[in-house]
Short mmCIF file of C-alpha atoms in Angstrom, two decimals:
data_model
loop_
_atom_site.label_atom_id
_atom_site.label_comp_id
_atom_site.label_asym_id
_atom_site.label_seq_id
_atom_site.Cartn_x
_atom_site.Cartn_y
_atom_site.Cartn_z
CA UNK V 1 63.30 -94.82 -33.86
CA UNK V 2 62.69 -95.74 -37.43
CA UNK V 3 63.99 -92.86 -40.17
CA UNK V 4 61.21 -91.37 -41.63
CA UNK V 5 61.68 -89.22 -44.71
CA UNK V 6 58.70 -87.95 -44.98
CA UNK V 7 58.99 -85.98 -41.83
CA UNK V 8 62.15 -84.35 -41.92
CA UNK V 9 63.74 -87.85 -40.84
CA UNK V 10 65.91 -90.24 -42.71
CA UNK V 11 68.88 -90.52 -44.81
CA UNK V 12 68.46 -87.18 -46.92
CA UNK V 13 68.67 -85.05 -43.57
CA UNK V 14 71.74 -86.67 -42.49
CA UNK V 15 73.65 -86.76 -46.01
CA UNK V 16 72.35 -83.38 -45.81
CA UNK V 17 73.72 -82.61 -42.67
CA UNK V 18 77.19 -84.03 -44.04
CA UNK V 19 77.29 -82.10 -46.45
CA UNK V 20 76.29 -78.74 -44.66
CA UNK V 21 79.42 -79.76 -42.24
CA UNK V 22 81.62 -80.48 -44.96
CA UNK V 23 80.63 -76.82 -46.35
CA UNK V 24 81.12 -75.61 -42.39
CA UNK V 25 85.07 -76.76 -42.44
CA UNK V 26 86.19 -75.26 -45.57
CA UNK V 27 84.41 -71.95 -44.68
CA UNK V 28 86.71 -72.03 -41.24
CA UNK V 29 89.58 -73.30 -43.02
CA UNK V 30 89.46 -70.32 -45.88
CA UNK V 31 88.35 -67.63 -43.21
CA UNK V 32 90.68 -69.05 -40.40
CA UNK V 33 93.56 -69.34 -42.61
CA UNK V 34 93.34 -66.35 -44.41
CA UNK V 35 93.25 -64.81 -40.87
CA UNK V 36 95.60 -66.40 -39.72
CA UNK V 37 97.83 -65.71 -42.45
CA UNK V 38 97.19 -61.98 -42.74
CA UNK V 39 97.74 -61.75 -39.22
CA UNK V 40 101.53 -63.46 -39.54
CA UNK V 41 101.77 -60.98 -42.52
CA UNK V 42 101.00 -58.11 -40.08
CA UNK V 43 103.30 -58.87 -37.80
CA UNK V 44 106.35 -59.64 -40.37
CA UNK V 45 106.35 -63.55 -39.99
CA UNK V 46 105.71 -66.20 -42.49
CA UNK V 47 103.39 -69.32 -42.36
CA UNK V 48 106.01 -71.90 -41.08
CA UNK V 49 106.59 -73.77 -43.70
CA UNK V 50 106.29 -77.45 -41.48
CA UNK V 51 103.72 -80.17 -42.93
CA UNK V 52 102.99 -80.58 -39.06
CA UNK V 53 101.88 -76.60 -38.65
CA UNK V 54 100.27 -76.84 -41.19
CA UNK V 55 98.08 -79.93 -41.15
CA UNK V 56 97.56 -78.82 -37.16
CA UNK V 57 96.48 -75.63 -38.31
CA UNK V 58 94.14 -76.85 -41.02
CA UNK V 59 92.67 -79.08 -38.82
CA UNK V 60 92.05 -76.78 -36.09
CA UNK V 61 90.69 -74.20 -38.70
CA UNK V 62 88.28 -76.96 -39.67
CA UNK V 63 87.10 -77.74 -36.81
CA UNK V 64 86.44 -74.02 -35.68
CA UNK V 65 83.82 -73.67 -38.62
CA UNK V 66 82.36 -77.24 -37.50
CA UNK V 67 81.94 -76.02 -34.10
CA UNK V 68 80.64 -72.83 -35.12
CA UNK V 69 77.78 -74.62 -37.47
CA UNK V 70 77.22 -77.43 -35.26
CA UNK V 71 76.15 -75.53 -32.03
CA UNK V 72 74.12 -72.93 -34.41
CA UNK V 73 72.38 -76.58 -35.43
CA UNK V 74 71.47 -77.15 -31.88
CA UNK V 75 74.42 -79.99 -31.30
CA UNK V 76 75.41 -80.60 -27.61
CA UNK V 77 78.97 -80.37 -26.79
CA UNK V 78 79.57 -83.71 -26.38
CA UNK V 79 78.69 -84.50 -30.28
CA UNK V 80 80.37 -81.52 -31.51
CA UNK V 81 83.57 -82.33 -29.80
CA UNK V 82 83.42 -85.72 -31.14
CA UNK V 83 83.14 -84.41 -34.69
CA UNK V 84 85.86 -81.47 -33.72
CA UNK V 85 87.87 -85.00 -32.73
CA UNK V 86 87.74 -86.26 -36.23
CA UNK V 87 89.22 -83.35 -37.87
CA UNK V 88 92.02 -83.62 -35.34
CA UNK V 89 92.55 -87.07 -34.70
CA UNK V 90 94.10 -87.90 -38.68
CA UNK V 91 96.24 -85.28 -38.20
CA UNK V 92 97.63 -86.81 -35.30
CA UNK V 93 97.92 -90.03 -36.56
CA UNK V 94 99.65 -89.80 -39.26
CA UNK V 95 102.55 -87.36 -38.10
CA UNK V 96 104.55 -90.28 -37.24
CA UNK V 97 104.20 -91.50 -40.18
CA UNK V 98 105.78 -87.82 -41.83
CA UNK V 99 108.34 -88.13 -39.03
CA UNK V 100 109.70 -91.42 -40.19
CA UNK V 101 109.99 -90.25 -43.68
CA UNK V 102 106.78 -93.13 -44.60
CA UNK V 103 105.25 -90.22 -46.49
CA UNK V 104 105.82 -86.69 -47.19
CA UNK V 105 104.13 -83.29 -45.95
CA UNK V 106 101.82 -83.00 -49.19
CA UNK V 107 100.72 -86.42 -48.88
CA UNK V 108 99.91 -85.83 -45.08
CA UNK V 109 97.33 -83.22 -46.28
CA UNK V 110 95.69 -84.86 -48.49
CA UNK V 111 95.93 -88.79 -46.12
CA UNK V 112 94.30 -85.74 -43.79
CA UNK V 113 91.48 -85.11 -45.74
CA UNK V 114 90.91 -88.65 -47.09
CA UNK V 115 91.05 -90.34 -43.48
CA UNK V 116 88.64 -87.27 -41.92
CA UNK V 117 85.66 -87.63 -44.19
CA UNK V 118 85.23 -90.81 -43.69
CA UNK V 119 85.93 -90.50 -39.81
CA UNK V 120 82.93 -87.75 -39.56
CA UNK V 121 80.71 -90.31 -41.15
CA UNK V 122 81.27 -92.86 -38.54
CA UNK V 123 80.80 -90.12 -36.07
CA UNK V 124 78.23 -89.22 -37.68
CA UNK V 125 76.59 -93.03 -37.77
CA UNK V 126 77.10 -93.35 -33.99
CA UNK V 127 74.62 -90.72 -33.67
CA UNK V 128 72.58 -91.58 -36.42
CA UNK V 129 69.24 -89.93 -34.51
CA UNK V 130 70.79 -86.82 -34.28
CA UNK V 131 72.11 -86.17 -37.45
CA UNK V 132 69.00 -87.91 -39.28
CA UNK V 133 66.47 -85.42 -37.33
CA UNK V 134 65.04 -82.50 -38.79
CA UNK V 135 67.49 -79.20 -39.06
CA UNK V 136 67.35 -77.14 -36.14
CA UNK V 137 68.31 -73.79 -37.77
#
């Protein structure tokens, strides 16, 4: 299929579509975390204080908000796990990396972040029809 702009297809509706997803994690990552916080709060506990929790826990958070905006979009499951999978996936990969002292727990959230984005864009790429298609909301 060749991208057409001028009908709702092309490279505008898929940086758009980044960028809506991009907007879709931090949303679940404020409202997740701030949950999950207040909740820890509630019950007397702190936010462990781990690099690991806490990347794990941002990721996850992420990817809730993805998943949440993705199927409203009209994404299957398969895609949407994919893209859940590259929220998780740099978070996984570079805890051995924390674990053998190689870097330290505020440079594994931000390797997190910088390793993700461009991770969702390959994802992204691989199913360059579907993310280049005209919104579905």
């Amino acid at each position: 299929m060749r991208a057409r702009a001028a009908h709702g297809h092309g490279w505008w509706p898929f940086f758009r579509h980044y960028l809506e997803m991009i907007a879709a994690m931090f949303v679940g990552m404020a409202v997740l975390g701030a949950a999950v916080r207040a909740g820890l709060a509630l019950a007397g506990l702190e936010f462990p204080a781990r690099p690991e929790v806490a990347a794990l826990e941002m990721a996850v958070d992420m990817s809730a908000g993805m998943i949440v905006w993705m199927r409203y979009r009209g994404h299957g499951w398969a895609a949407t796990l994919e893209m859940a999978g590259s929220m998780i996936v740099p978070a996984l990969a570079l805890l051995p990396l924390l674990w053998t002292g190689v870097i330290t727990g505020g440079a594994l959230l931000v390797l997190e972040h910088v390793v993700m984005l461009p991770l969702m864009l390959l994802v992204m790429l691989r199913r360059r029809d579907e993310y280049g298609g005209p919104a579905r909301v």
